[in-house]
Coordinates of C-alpha atoms in Angstrom, one line a residue:
M1490 CA 0.0 0.0 0.0
A1491 CA 1.3 3.4 -0.9
D1492 CA 0.4 6.7 0.8
S1493 CA 1.3 10.3 0.4
F1494 CA 1.0 11.1 4.1
P1495 CA 3.6 10.3 6.8
A1496 CA 2.7 7.3 8.9
E1497 CA 2.0 9.5 12.0
H1498 CA -0.6 11.6 10.1
P1499 CA -4.2 11.1 11.4
L1500 CA -5.4 10.1 7.9
S1501 CA -2.7 7.4 7.8
E1502 CA -3.4 6.1 11.3
G1503 CA -7.1 6.2 10.9
G1504 CA -7.2 5.2 7.3
A1505 CA -4.4 3.2 5.8
E1506 CA -3.2 1.5 9.0
F1507 CA -6.7 0.7 10.2
L1508 CA -7.6 -0.7 6.8
M1509 CA -4.6 -2.9 6.7
Q1510 CA -5.2 -4.2 10.2
R1511 CA -8.9 -5.0 9.7
A1512 CA -8.2 -6.7 6.3
S1513 CA -5.7 -8.9 7.9
E1514 CA -8.0 -9.8 10.8
L1515 CA -11.0 -10.4 8.7
S1516 CA -9.1 -12.6 6.3
G1517 CA -7.6 -14.7 9.0
G1518 CA -4.1 -13.3 8.1
R1519 CA -4.3 -14.2 4.4
I1520 CA -4.2 -10.5 3.4
D1521 CA -1.0 -8.9 4.4
F1522 CA 0.4 -5.5 3.4
E1523 CA 3.7 -3.8 3.0
Y1524 CA 3.2 -0.1 3.7
F1525 CA 5.0 2.8 2.0
P1526 CA 3.9 6.1 3.5
A1527 CA 5.2 9.6 2.9
E1528 CA 5.4 9.4 -0.9
Q1529 CA 8.0 6.7 -0.8
M1530 CA 6.5 5.1 -3.9
G1531 CA 5.8 8.4 -5.7
H1532 CA 4.1 11.8 -5.5
A1533 CA 0.4 12.1 -4.4
E1534 CA -0.7 13.0 -8.0
D1535 CA 1.0 9.8 -9.3
M1536 CA -0.8 7.4 -7.0
L1537 CA -3.6 6.6 -9.4
D1538 CA -1.2 5.7 -12.2
L1539 CA 1.0 3.7 -9.9
T1540 CA -2.1 1.7 -8.8
R1541 CA -3.5 1.2 -12.3
S1542 CA -0.1 0.1 -13.7
G1543 CA 0.4 -2.5 -10.9
V1544 CA 3.4 -0.8 -9.3
V1545 CA 1.3 -0.8 -6.1
D1546 CA -1.8 -2.8 -5.2
V1547 CA -3.6 -0.2 -3.0
A1548 CA -3.0 3.5 -2.7
M1549 CA -4.4 6.7 -1.2
I1550 CA -5.9 8.5 -4.2
A1551 CA -7.4 11.9 -3.8
P1552 CA -9.7 13.3 -6.6
A1553 CA -8.3 16.8 -6.0
Y1554 CA -4.9 15.7 -7.0
V1555 CA -6.1 14.1 -10.3
P1556 CA -9.0 16.2 -11.4
A1557 CA -8.6 15.3 -15.1
Q1558 CA -8.8 11.5 -14.2
L1559 CA -11.5 11.6 -11.5
P1560 CA -13.4 14.8 -12.3
L1561 CA -16.8 13.8 -10.8
S1562 CA -15.4 12.4 -7.5
S1563 CA -14.6 15.9 -6.2
V1564 CA -18.3 16.5 -5.7
A1565 CA -18.0 16.3 -1.9
D1566 CA -15.2 18.9 -2.0
L1567 CA -17.5 21.6 -3.3
P1568 CA -18.6 24.4 -0.9
G1569 CA -21.7 23.6 1.1
M1570 CA -21.7 19.9 0.2
S1571 CA -20.1 18.3 3.2
E1572 CA -20.3 20.0 6.6
D1573 CA -19.3 16.9 8.6
A1574 CA -17.0 14.0 7.9
C1575 CA -19.4 11.2 8.5
S1576 CA -22.4 12.2 6.4
G1577 CA -20.2 13.5 3.6
G1578 CA -18.0 10.4 3.6
A1579 CA -21.0 8.0 3.7
A1580 CA -22.6 9.9 0.8
V1581 CA -19.5 9.5 -1.4
R1582 CA -19.2 5.9 -0.4
S1583 CA -22.8 5.2 -1.5
L1584 CA -21.9 6.5 -5.0
T1585 CA -18.8 4.3 -5.2
E1586 CA -20.3 1.0 -4.2
D1587 CA -22.2 -1.6 -6.3
D1588 CA -23.2 0.2 -9.5
G1589 CA -22.9 3.7 -8.1
I1590 CA -22.4 6.6 -10.5
L1591 CA -18.9 7.5 -9.3
L1592 CA -17.8 3.9 -9.6
R1593 CA -19.2 3.7 -13.2
E1594 CA -18.1 7.1 -14.4
D1595 CA -14.8 7.7 -12.7
F1596 CA -13.2 4.7 -11.1
A1597 CA -14.1 1.8 -13.3
P1598 CA -12.8 3.4 -16.5
K1599 CA -9.4 4.0 -14.7
Q1600 CA -9.3 0.3 -13.6
I1601 CA -9.4 1.0 -9.9
R1602 CA -12.0 0.3 -7.1
P1603 CA -12.4 2.4 -3.9
L1604 CA -12.2 0.4 -0.7
A1605 CA -12.5 3.2 1.9
I1606 CA -13.5 6.8 1.7
G1607 CA -12.6 9.8 3.9
V1608 CA -13.8 13.3 3.7
I1609 CA -12.1 16.2 5.6
P1610 CA -14.6 19.1 5.9
G1611 CA -14.3 22.5 7.4
Y1612 CA -11.9 24.2 4.9
E1613 CA -11.2 27.8 6.0
V1614 CA -9.1 30.7 4.8
M1615 CA -5.8 30.8 6.8
T1616 CA -3.6 33.9 6.2
G1617 CA -0.3 35.3 7.4
D1618 CA -0.7 38.8 8.8
R1619 CA -3.9 39.8 6.9
Q1620 CA -7.0 39.2 8.9
V1621 CA -10.0 37.9 7.0
E1622 CA -13.6 38.4 8.1
H1623 CA -15.6 39.0 4.9
P1624 CA -15.3 37.4 1.5
D1625 CA -14.2 40.7 0.1
D1626 CA -11.1 40.6 2.3
V1627 CA -9.9 37.6 0.2
R1628 CA -10.2 39.4 -3.2
G1629 CA -6.8 39.7 -4.9
M1630 CA -5.0 37.3 -2.6
Q1631 CA -2.9 34.4 -3.7
L1632 CA -3.9 31.3 -1.8
R1633 CA -2.3 27.9 -1.8
S1634 CA -5.0 25.4 -2.9
A1635 CA -5.2 21.6 -2.8
G1636 CA -6.6 21.8 -6.3
G1637 CA -9.8 20.4 -7.8
A1638 CA -12.9 21.9 -6.4
I1639 CA -11.0 24.1 -3.9
D1640 CA -9.5 26.0 -6.9
R1641 CA -13.0 26.9 -8.0
T1642 CA -13.9 28.2 -4.5
V1643 CA -10.8 30.3 -4.3
E1644 CA -11.5 31.8 -7.7
A1645 CA -15.2 32.4 -6.8
L1646 CA -13.8 34.6 -3.9
G1647 CA -11.8 36.7 -6.3
A1648 CA -8.4 35.2 -5.2
A1649 CA -5.9 33.2 -7.2
P1650 CA -5.3 29.6 -6.4
V1651 CA -1.6 28.6 -6.2
S1652 CA -0.6 24.9 -6.6
M1653 CA 2.2 23.8 -4.4
P1654 CA 3.0 20.7 -2.3
A1655 CA 1.6 20.9 1.3
T1656 CA 5.2 20.6 2.6
D1657 CA 6.0 24.0 1.0
M1658 CA 3.1 25.9 2.6
Y1659 CA 4.9 26.9 5.8
E1660 CA 7.8 28.6 4.0
A1661 CA 5.6 30.1 1.3
I1662 CA 3.3 31.8 3.9
S1663 CA 6.2 32.8 6.1
R1664 CA 8.0 34.5 3.3
G1665 CA 4.9 36.1 1.8
T1666 CA 5.1 34.1 -1.4
V1667 CA 1.4 33.4 -0.9
D1668 CA -1.0 35.2 1.3
G1669 CA -2.3 32.1 2.9
T1670 CA -4.2 28.9 2.1
V1671 CA -7.6 27.3 2.2
L1672 CA -7.4 24.3 4.4
G1673 CA -9.0 22.5 7.4
P1674 CA -7.4 22.5 10.8
M1675 CA -6.6 18.8 10.8
S1676 CA -4.7 19.2 7.5
A1677 CA -2.9 22.3 8.6
H1678 CA -1.8 21.2 12.0
P1679 CA 0.8 18.6 10.9
Y1680 CA 2.6 21.3 8.9
R1681 CA 2.8 23.7 11.9
L1682 CA 0.9 26.4 10.0
D1683 CA 0.0 28.1 13.3
E1684 CA 3.7 29.2 13.4
A1685 CA 3.4 30.7 9.9
A1686 CA -0.2 31.9 9.7
D1687 CA -1.7 34.2 12.3
N1688 CA -5.4 34.2 11.2
S1689 CA -8.1 31.9 10.2
T1690 CA -11.9 32.1 9.6
S1691 CA -14.0 29.6 11.6
G1692 CA -17.3 28.7 10.1
A1693 CA -16.9 29.8 6.5
Q1694 CA -17.2 26.1 5.3
L1695 CA -15.4 26.6 2.0
G1696 CA -15.2 23.0 1.0
S1697 CA -13.7 19.7 1.9
W1698 CA -11.1 17.2 0.7
T1699 CA -11.9 13.6 -0.3
A1700 CA -9.5 10.7 0.0
T1701 CA -10.0 7.2 -1.2
Y1702 CA -8.0 4.0 -0.5
S1703 CA -8.4 2.3 -3.8
I1704 CA -7.3 -1.1 -5.2
A1705 CA -6.2 -2.0 -8.7
D1706 CA -9.0 -3.9 -10.6
K1707 CA -6.4 -6.5 -11.7
T1708 CA -5.4 -7.2 -8.0
W1709 CA -9.1 -7.3 -7.1
R1710 CA -10.0 -9.9 -9.7
E1711 CA -7.1 -12.1 -8.7
L1712 CA -8.3 -12.4 -5.1
P1713 CA -10.5 -15.2 -4.0
A1714 CA -14.1 -14.3 -3.1
A1715 CA -13.5 -14.6 0.6
D1716 CA -10.7 -12.1 0.5
R1717 CA -12.7 -9.7 -1.6
D1718 CA -15.4 -9.9 1.0
A1719 CA -12.9 -9.3 3.8
L1720 CA -11.5 -6.2 2.0
T1721 CA -15.0 -4.9 1.3
R1722 CA -16.0 -5.2 5.0
A1723 CA -12.6 -3.7 6.1
G1724 CA -13.2 -0.8 3.7
R1725 CA -16.6 0.0 5.1
E1726 CA -15.4 -0.2 8.7
T1727 CA -12.4 2.0 7.8
S1728 CA -14.7 4.6 6.3
Q1729 CA -16.7 4.8 9.4
H1730 CA -13.7 4.8 11.7
L1731 CA -11.9 7.4 9.6
C1732 CA -14.9 9.8 9.7
E1733 CA -14.9 9.6 13.5
V1734 CA -11.1 10.2 13.6
V1735 CA -11.5 13.2 11.3
E1736 CA -14.2 14.8 13.4
R1737 CA -12.2 14.4 16.6
E1738 CA -8.8 15.5 15.1
N1739 CA -10.3 18.5 13.3
S1740 CA -11.6 19.9 16.6
A1741 CA -8.4 19.0 18.5
A1742 CA -6.2 20.5 15.8
Q1743 CA -8.1 23.8 15.9
Q1744 CA -7.7 23.9 19.7
E1745 CA -4.0 23.2 19.5
M1746 CA -3.5 25.8 16.8
Q1747 CA -5.3 28.4 18.8
E1748 CA -3.1 27.6 21.8
G1749 CA -0.1 28.0 19.4
G1750 CA -1.2 31.6 18.7
M1751 CA -3.5 31.4 15.6
D1752 CA -6.5 33.6 15.8
F1753 CA -9.6 31.7 14.6
R1754 CA -12.2 34.4 13.8
E1755 CA -15.6 32.8 14.8
L1756 CA -18.2 33.9 12.3
G1757 CA -21.7 34.8 13.3
T1758 CA -24.8 33.5 11.6
E1759 CA -25.1 36.5 9.1
E1760 CA -21.3 36.4 8.4
K1761 CA -21.6 32.6 7.6
N1762 CA -24.5 33.4 5.3
T1763 CA -22.4 36.0 3.5
W1764 CA -19.6 33.4 2.9
Q1765 CA -22.2 30.9 1.7
R1766 CA -23.7 33.4 -0.7
A1767 CA -20.3 34.2 -2.1
T1768 CA -19.7 30.5 -3.1
A1769 CA -23.3 29.3 -3.6
H1770 CA -23.0 29.2 -7.4
V1771 CA -19.9 27.0 -7.4
P1772 CA -21.6 23.6 -7.3
Q1773 CA -23.9 24.5 -10.2
Q1774 CA -21.1 26.0 -12.2
W1775 CA -19.1 22.8 -11.6
A1776 CA -22.1 20.7 -12.8
A1777 CA -22.4 22.8 -16.0
D1778 CA -18.7 22.5 -16.7
M1779 CA -18.9 18.7 -16.3
A1780 CA -21.8 18.7 -18.8
R1781 CA -19.7 20.7 -21.3
I1782 CA -17.2 17.8 -21.4
G1783 CA -19.9 15.2 -21.6
L1784 CA -20.0 14.1 -18.0
P1785 CA -23.2 13.8 -15.8
G1786 CA -22.3 16.5 -13.3
Q1787 CA -25.9 17.4 -12.4
Q1788 CA -26.8 13.8 -11.8
V1789 CA -23.8 13.4 -9.5
L1790 CA -24.7 16.6 -7.7
D1791 CA -28.3 15.5 -7.3
E1792 CA -27.4 11.9 -6.2
F1793 CA -24.8 13.2 -3.7
R1794 CA -27.3 15.6 -2.1
A1795 CA -29.9 12.9 -1.9
A1796 CA -27.4 10.5 -0.3
R1797 CA -26.2 13.1 2.2
A1798 CA -29.8 14.0 3.1
Q1799 CA -30.6 10.3 3.7
Q1800 CA -27.5 10.0 5.9
D1801 CA -28.6 13.0 7.9
R1802 CA -32.1 11.6 8.4
E1803 CA -30.7 8.2 9.5
G1804 CA -28.1 9.8 11.7
Q1805 CA -25.5 7.6 10.3

């Protein structure tokens, strides 16, 4: 299994390591993994190709890193689509299982199959020495973006998205190369951004970031039915476990970053509404752009919203 995150990252501990452990337990030890974290096997944007080509069997693949290859699977990353990790992750998972539209349209044509899904919600604007309270405060800024749907959100706010590795954010913000980033606390904390960035919104809800742990179709087909069943169950358990880890770690990370000196500007109800209005058109614009290249963006948007609403009703 290949991962772009270091082994001590919450996503690795709650995702990759939990998946490997449960797959081994559920298969009676028949399934065993060799784990390569921290981009040992290649860069994050290369994970899909490494999996499809058989260099690795399972990898952490994020739609935001490969928007041309998994364009529809960034639906949960759009602003206003996922406000908590569990309902957002479960909604994505429902569209990637069985004959789900994301499995059919995105993953199957790339010869990969998602086993586990994680969604990190709560993306906020984090800046160096410029305080941000209103969407207009962002206009003209250069903000590091994870790519994909987050690029659209940054552009909707009148800022310029800048692509760079997460490991470069600290130095770029410290030196003023970029004004800040759009990121969730759990994602920012491992990179010590509270030492480089002084300010963050809290409650703007500018989007999310989706991660999948996906297996190569060829590897999947070669497994006996019992092992496929074990991996399927392990993937579902991992998705649920990971969402709980994300919710807990997001809150803990924000607390620790506040203690480290970062000022999280808590937005009031009307302020939150102002941010939501500034980005409300982004999902429909995304769907229209998908339609222009022959992809069922509107159907994915509708099915995701329906799945998330069902998850909210059922309370997971």
